[in-house]
Coordinates of N, CA and C in Angstrom, one line a residue:
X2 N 0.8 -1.2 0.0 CA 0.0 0.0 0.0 C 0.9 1.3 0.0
X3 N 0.3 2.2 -0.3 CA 0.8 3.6 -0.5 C 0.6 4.6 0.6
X4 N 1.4 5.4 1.2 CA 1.7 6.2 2.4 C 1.3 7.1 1.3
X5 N 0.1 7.8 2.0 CA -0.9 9.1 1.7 C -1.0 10.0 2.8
X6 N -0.5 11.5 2.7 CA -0.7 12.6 3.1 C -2.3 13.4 3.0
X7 N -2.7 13.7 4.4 CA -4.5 14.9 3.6 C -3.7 15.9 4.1
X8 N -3.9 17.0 2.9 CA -3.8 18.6 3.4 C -5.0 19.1 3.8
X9 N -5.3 19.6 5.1 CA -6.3 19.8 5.3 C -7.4 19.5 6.3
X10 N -7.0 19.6 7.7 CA -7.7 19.1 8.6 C -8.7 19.5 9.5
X11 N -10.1 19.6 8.5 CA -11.7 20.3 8.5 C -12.3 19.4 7.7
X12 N -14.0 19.8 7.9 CA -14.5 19.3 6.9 C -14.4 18.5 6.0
X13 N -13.5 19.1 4.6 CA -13.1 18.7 3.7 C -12.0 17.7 3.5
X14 N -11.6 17.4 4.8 CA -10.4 16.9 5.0 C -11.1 15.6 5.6
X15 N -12.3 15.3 6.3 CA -12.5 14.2 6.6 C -13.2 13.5 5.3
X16 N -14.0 14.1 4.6 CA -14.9 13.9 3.7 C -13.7 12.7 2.5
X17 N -12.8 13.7 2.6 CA -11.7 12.9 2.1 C -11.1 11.7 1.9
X18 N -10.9 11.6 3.5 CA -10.7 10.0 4.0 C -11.6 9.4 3.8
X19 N -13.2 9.9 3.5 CA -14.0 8.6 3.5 C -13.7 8.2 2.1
X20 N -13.4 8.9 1.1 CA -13.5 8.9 -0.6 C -12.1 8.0 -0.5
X21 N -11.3 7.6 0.4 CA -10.1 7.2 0.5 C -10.2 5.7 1.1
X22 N -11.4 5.6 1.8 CA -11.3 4.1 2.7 C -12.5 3.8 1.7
X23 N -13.1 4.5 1.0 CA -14.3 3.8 0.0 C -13.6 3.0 -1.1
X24 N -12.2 3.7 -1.4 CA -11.5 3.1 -2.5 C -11.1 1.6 -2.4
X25 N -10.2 2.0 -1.1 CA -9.7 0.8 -0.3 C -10.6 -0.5 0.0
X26 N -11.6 -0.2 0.2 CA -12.8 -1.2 0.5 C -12.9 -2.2 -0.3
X27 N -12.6 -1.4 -2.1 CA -12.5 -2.1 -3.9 C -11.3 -2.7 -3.7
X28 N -10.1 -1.5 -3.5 CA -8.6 -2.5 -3.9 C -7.7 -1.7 -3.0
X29 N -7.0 -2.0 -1.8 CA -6.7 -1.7 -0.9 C -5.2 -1.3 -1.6
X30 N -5.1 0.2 -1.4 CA -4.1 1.0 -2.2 C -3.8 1.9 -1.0
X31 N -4.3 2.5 -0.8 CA -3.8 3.6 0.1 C -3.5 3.9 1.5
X32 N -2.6 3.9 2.4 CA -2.1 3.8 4.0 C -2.4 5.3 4.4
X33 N -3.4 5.6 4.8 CA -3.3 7.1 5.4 C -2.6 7.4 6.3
X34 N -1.7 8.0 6.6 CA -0.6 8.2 8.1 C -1.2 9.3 8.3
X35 N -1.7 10.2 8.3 CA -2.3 11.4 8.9 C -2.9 12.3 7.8
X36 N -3.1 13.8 8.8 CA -3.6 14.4 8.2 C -2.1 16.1 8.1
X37 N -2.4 17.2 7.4 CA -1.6 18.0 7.1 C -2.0 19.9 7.6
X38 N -2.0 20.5 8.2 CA -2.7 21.8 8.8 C -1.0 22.5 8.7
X39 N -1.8 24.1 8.0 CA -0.5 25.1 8.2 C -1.2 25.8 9.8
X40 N -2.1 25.5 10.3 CA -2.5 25.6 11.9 C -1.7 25.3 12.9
X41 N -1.0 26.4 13.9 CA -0.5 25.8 14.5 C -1.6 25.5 15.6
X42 N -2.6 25.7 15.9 CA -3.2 25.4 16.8 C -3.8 23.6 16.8
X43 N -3.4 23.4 15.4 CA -4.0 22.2 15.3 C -3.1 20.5 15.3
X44 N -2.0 21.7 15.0 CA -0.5 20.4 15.0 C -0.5 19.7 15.8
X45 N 0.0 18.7 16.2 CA -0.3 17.4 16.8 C -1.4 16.9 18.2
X46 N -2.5 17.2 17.1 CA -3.6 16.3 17.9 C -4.0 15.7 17.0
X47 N -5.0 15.1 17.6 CA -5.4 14.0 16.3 C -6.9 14.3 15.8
X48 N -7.2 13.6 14.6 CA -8.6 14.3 14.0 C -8.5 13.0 13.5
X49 N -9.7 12.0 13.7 CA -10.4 10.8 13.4 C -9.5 9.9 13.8
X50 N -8.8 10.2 14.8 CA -7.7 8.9 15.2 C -6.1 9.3 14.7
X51 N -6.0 9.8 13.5 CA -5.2 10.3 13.2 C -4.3 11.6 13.4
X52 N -2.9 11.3 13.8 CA -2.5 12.8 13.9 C -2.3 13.4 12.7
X53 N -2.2 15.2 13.2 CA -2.2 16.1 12.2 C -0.5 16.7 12.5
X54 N -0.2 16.8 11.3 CA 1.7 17.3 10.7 C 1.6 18.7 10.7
X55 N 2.9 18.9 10.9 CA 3.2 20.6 9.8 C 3.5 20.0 8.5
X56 N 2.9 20.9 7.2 CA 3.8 20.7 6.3 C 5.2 20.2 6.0
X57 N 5.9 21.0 7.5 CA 7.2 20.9 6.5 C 7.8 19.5 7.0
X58 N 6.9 18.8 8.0 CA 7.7 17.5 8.8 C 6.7 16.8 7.8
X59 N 6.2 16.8 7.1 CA 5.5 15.1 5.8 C 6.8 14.6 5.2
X60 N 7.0 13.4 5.4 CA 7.8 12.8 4.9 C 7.4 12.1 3.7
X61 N 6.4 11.7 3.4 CA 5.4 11.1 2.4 C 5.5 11.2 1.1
X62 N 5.5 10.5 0.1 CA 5.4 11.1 -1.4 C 4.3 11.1 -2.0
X63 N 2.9 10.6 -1.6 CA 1.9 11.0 -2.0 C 1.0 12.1 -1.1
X64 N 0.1 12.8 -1.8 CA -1.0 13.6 -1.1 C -2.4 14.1 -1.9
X65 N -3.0 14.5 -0.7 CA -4.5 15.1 -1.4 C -4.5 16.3 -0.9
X66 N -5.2 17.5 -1.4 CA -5.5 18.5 -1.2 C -7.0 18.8 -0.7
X67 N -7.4 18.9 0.7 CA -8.8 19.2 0.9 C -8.6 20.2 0.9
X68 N -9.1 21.0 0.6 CA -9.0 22.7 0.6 C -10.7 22.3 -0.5
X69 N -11.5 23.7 0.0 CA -12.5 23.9 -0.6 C -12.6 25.1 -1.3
X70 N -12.0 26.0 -0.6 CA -11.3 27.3 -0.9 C -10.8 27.0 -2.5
X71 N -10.8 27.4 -3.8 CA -10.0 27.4 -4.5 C -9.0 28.6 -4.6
X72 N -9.0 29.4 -4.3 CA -7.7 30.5 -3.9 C -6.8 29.7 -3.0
X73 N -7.2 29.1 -2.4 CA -6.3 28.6 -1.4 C -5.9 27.6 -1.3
X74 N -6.5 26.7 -2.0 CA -5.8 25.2 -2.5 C -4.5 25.7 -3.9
X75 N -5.0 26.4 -4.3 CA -3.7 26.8 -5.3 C -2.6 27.8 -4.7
X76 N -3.2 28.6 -3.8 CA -2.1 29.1 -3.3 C -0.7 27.8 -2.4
X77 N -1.7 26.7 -1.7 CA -0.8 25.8 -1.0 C 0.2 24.6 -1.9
X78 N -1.1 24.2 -2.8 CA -0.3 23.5 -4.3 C 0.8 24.0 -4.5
X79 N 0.8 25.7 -5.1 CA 2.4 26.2 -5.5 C 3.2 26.4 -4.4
X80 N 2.7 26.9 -3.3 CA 3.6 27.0 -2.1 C 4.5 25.9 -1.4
X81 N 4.3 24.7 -1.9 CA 4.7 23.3 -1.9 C 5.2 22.4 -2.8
X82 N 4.9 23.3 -3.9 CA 5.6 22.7 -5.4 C 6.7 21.8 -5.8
X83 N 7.2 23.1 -4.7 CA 9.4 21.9 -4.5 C 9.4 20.9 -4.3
X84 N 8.3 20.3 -3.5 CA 8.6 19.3 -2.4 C 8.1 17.7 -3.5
X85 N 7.8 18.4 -4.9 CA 7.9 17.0 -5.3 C 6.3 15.8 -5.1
X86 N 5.3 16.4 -4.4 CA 4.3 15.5 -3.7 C 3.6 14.9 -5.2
X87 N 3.0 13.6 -5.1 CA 2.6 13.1 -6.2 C 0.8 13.2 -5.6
X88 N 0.1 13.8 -6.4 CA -1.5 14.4 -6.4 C -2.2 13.0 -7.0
X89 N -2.4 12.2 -6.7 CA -3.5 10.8 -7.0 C -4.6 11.3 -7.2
X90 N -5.3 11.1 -8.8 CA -7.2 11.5 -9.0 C -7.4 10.3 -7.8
X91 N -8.8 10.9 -7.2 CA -9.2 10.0 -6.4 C -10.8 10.2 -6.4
X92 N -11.4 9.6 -7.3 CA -12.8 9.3 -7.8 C -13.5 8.1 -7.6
X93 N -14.5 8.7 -6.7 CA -15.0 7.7 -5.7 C -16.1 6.7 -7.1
X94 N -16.1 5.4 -6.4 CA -16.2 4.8 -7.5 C -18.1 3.9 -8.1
X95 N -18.7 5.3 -7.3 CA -20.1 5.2 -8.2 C -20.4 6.6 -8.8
X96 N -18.9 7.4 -9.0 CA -19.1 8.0 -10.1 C -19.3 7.5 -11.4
X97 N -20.6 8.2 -11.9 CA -21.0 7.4 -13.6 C -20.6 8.7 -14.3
X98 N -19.2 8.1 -14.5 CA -18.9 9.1 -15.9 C -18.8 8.1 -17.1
X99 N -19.6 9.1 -18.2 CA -20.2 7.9 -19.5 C -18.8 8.1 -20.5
X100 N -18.9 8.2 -21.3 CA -18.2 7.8 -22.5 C -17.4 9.4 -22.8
X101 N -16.1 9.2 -22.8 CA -15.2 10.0 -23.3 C -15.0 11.1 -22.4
X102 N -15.4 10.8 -21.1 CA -15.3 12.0 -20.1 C -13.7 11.7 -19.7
X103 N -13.4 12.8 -19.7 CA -11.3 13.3 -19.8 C -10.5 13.2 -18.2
X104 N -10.4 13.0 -17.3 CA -9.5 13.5 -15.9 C -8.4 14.0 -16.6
X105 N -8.0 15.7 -16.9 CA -6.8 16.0 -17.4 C -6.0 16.4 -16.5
X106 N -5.3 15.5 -16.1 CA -4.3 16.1 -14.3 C -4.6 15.1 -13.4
X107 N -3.8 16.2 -12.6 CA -3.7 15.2 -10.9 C -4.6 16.4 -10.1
X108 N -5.0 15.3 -8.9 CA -5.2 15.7 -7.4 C -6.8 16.1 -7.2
X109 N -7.4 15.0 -8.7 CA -8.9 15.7 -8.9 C -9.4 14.7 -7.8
X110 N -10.8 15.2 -7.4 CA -11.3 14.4 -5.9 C -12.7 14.8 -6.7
X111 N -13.4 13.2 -6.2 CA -14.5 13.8 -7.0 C -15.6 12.6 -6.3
X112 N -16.4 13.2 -5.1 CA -17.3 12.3 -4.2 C -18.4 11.8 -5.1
X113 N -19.3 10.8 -4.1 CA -20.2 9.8 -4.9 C -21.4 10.9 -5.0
X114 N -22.3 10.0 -6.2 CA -23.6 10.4 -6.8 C -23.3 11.4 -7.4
X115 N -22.3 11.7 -8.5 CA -22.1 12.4 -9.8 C -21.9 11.6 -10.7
X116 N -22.4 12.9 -11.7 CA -22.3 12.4 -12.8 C -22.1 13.2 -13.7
X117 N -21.1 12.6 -15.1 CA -20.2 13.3 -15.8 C -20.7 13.1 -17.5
X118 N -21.2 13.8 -17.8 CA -21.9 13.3 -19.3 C -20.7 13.5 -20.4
X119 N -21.2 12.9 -21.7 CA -20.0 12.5 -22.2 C -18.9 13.6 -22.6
X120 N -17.8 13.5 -22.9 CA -16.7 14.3 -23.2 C -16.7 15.5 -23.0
X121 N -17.0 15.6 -21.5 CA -16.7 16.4 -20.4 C -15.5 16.2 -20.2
X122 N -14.6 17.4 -19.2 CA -13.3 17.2 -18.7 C -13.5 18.3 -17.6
X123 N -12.5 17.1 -17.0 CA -12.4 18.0 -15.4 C -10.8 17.9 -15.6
X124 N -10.1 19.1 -15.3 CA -8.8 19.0 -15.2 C -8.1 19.3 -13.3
X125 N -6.9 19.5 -13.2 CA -6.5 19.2 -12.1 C -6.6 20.1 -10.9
X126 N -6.7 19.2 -9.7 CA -6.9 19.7 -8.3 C -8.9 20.4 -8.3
X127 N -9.6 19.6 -9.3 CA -10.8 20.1 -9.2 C -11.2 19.3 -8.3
X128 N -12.0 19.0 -7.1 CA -12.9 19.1 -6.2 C -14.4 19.4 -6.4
X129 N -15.2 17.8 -6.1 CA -16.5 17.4 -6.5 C -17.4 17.3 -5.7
X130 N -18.2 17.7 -4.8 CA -18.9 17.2 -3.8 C -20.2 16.4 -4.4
X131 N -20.6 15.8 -4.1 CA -21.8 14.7 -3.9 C -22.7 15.7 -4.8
X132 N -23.8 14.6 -5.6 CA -25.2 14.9 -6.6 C -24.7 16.2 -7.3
X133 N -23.3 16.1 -8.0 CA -23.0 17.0 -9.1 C -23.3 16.7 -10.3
X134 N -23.7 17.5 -11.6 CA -23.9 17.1 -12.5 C -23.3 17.9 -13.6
X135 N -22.5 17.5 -14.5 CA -21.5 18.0 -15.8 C -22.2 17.6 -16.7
X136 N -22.2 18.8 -17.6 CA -22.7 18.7 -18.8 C -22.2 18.2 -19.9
X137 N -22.5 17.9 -21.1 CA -21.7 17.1 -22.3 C -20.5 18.4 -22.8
X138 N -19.4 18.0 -23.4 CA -18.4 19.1 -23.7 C -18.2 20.0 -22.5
X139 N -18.7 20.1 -21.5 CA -18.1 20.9 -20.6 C -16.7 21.1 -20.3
X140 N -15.9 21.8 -19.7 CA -14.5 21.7 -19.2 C -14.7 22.7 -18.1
X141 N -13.8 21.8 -16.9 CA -13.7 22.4 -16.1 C -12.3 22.7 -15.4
X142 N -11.8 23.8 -15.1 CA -10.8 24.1 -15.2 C -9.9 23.9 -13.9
X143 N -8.7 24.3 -13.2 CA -7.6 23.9 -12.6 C -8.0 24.5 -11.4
X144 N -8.5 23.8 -10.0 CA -8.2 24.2 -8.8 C -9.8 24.8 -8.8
X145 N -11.0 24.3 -9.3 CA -11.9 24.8 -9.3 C -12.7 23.8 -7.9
X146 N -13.9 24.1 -7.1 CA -14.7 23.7 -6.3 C -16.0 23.9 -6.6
X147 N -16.6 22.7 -6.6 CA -17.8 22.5 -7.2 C -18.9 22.1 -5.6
X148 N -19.8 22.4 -5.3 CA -20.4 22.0 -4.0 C -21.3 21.5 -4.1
X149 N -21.7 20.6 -3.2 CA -22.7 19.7 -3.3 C -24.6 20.3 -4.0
X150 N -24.3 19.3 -5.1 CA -26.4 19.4 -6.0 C -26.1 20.7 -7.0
X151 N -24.7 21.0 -7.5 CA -24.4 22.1 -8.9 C -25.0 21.3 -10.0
X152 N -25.3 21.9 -10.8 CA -25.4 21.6 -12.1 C -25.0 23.0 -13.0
X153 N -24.3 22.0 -13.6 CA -23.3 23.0 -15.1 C -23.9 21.9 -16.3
X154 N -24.7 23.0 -17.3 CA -25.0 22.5 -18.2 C -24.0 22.4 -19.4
X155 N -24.5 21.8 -20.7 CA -23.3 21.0 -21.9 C -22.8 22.2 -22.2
X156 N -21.5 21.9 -22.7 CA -20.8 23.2 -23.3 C -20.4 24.6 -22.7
X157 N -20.2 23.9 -21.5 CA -20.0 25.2 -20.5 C -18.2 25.1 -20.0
X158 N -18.0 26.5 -19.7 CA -16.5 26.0 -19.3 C -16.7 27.2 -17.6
X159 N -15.9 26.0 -17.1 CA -15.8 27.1 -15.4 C -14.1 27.5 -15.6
X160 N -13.9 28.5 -15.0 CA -12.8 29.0 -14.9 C -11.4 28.7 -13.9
X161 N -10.2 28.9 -14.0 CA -9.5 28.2 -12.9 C -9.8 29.1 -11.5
X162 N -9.8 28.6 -10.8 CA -10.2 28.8 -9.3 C -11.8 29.0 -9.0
X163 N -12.1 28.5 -9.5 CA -13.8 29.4 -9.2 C -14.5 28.3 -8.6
X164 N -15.4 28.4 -7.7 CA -16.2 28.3 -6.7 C -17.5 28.4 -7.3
X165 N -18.5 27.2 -7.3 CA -19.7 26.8 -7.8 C -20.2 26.4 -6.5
X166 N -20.6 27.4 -5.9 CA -21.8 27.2 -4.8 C -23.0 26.0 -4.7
X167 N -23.5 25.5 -3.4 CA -24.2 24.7 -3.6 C -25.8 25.0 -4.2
X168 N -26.0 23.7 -4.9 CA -27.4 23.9 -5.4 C -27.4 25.3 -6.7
X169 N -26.1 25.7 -7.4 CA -26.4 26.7 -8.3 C -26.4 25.9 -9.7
X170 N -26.8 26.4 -10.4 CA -27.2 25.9 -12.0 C -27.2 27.0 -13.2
X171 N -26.2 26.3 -14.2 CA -26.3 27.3 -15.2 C -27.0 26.8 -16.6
X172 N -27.7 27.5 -17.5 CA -27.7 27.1 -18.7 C -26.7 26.5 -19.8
X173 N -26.5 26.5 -20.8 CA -26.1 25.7 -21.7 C -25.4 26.7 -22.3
X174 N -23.7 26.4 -22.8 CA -22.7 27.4 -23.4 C -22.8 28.6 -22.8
X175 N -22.8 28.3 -21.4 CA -22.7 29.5 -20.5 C -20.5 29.7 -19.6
X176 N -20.0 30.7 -19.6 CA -18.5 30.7 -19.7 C -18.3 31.6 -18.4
X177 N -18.2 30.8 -17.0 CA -17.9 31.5 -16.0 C -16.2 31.7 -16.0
X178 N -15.8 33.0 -15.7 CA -14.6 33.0 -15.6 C -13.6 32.7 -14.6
X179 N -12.0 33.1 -14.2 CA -11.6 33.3 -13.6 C -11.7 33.3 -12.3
X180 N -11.3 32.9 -11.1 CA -11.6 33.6 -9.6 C -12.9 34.1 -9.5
X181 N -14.0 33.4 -9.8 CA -14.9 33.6 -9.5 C -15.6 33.0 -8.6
X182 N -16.6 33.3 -7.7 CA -17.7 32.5 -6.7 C -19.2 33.1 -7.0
X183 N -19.4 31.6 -7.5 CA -21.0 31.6 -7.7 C -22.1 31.3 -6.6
X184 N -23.0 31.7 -5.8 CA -23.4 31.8 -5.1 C -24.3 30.6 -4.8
X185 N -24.8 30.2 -3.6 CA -26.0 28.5 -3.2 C -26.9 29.2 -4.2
X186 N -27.6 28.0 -4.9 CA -28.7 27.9 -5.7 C -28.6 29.1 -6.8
X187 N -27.7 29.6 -7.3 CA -28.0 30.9 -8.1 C -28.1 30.1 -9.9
X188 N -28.4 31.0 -10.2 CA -29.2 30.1 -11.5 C -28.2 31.2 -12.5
X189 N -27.2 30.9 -13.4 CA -26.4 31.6 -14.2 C -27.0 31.4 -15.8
X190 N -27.5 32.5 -16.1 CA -28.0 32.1 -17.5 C -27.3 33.1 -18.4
X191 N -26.7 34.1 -17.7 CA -25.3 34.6 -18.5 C -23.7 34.8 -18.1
X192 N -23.4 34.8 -19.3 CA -21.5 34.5 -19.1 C -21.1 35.3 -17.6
X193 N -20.4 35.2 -16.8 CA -19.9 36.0 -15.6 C -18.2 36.3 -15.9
X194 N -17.6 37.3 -16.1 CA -16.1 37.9 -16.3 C -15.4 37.6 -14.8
X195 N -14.5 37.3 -15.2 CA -13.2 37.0 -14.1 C -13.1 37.8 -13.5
X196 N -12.9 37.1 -12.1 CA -13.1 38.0 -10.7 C -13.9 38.9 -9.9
X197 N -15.3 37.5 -10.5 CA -16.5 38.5 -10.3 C -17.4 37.1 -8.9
X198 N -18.3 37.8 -8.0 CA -19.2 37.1 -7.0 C -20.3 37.2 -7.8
X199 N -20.8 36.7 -8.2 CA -22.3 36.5 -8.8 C -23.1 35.7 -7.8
X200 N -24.5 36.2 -7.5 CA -25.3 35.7 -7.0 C -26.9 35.5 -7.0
X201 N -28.1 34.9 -6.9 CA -29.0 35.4 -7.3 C -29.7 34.2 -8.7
X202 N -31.6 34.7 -8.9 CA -31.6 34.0 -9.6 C -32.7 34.9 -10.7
X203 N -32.0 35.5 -11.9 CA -31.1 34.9 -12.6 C -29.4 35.7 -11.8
X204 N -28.8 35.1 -11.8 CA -26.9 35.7 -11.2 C -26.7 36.9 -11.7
X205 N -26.6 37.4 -10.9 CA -25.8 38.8 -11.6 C -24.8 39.4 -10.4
X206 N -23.5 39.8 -11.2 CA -22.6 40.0 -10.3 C -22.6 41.1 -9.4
X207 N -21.9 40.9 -8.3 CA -22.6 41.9 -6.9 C -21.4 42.1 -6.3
X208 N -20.3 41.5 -7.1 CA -19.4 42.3 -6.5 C -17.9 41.7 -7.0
X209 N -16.9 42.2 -7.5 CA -15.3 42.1 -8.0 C -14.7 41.5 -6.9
X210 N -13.6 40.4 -6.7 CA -12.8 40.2 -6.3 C -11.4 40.7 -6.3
X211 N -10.7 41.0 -5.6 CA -9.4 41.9 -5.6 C -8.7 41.4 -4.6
X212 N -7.4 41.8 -5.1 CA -6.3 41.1 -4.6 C -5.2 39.8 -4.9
X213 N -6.2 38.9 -5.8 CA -5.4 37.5 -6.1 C -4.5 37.1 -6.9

């Protein structure tokens, strides 16, 4: 088995291990040795049995990135770059992706009751929560977070880092950009420009992000 690293010791970080012992249960591959926090308040206690590391004491060559945040999973991704870590897709496995749907990259996580219609692509460090739904030709882009009951319709592209709120839904050849966060349940039925919060139904942007 394989010594596995979680970055990430919240929420997202346990959710993780289950998508990690669900694997295991199929074909026993992965040895979780703990979990990963740039918290000092969180460093060595333990979280589900497991202790929690600093970054810089992982000895490990594989890992996963819980971060939900996409500003901040990419920020930790490149801030850790050196260190060489090997990012395993980890796609829980009653994901029904049909015919010709793409994983382009590493470190994609992608929980159960989704679904991926055909030649779709999800590229790397995207993050899936439960009852998602991809459209046909979609693409979704690098470090993006999708939250549980989205729907992105066919021919849609999400942008790198952007944040798909729970329960939001867009129409069809609709083009969210850049750093953006789409709001719970917001219904996108036109394009949104990079580095924008959209919210609302129909979405309209409510406000610029600055700084990233």
């Amino acid at each position: 088995m394989k010594d596995i690293i979680i970055f990430g010791a919240g929420g997202l970080g346990q959710e993780v291990l289950w998508n990690i012992e669900t694997l295991n249960s199929i074909k026993k591959e992965w040895n979780v040795i703990g979990f990963s926090s740039e918290l000092e308040i969180e460093i060595g206690k333990e979280f589900h049995g497991y202790e929690i590391f600093k970054p810089e004491d992982v000895k490990v060559k594989y890992a996963a990135l819980a971060f939900a945040d996409p500003i901040n999973k990419e920020r930790f991704h490149k801030k850790y770059k050196d260190r060489n870590f090997i990012w395993p897709n980890l796609i829980h496995p009653d994901v029904l992706a049909t015919m010709k749907v793409t994983y382009d990259g590493e470190g994609i996580i992608i929980f159960a009751r989704n679904t991926l219609m055909p030649c779709s692509k999800i590229k790397s460090f995207t993050y899936m929560n439960v009852n998602c739904v991809i459209g046909h030709d979609t693409v979704i882009d690098e470090y993006v977070s999708i939250a549980p009951g989205a729907l992105v319709m066919g021919n849609c592209t999400i942008g790198k880092s952007t944040y798909i709120g729970v329960g939001a839904a867009t129409r069809e050849k609709i083009h969210i950009g850049n750093y953006c966060f789409i709001g719970a349940n917001a219904a996108v039925v036109s394009d949104i420009p990079d580095y924008s919060v959209a919210a609302g139904c129909p979405a309209k942007v409510i406000k610029k992000i600055k700084g990233v």
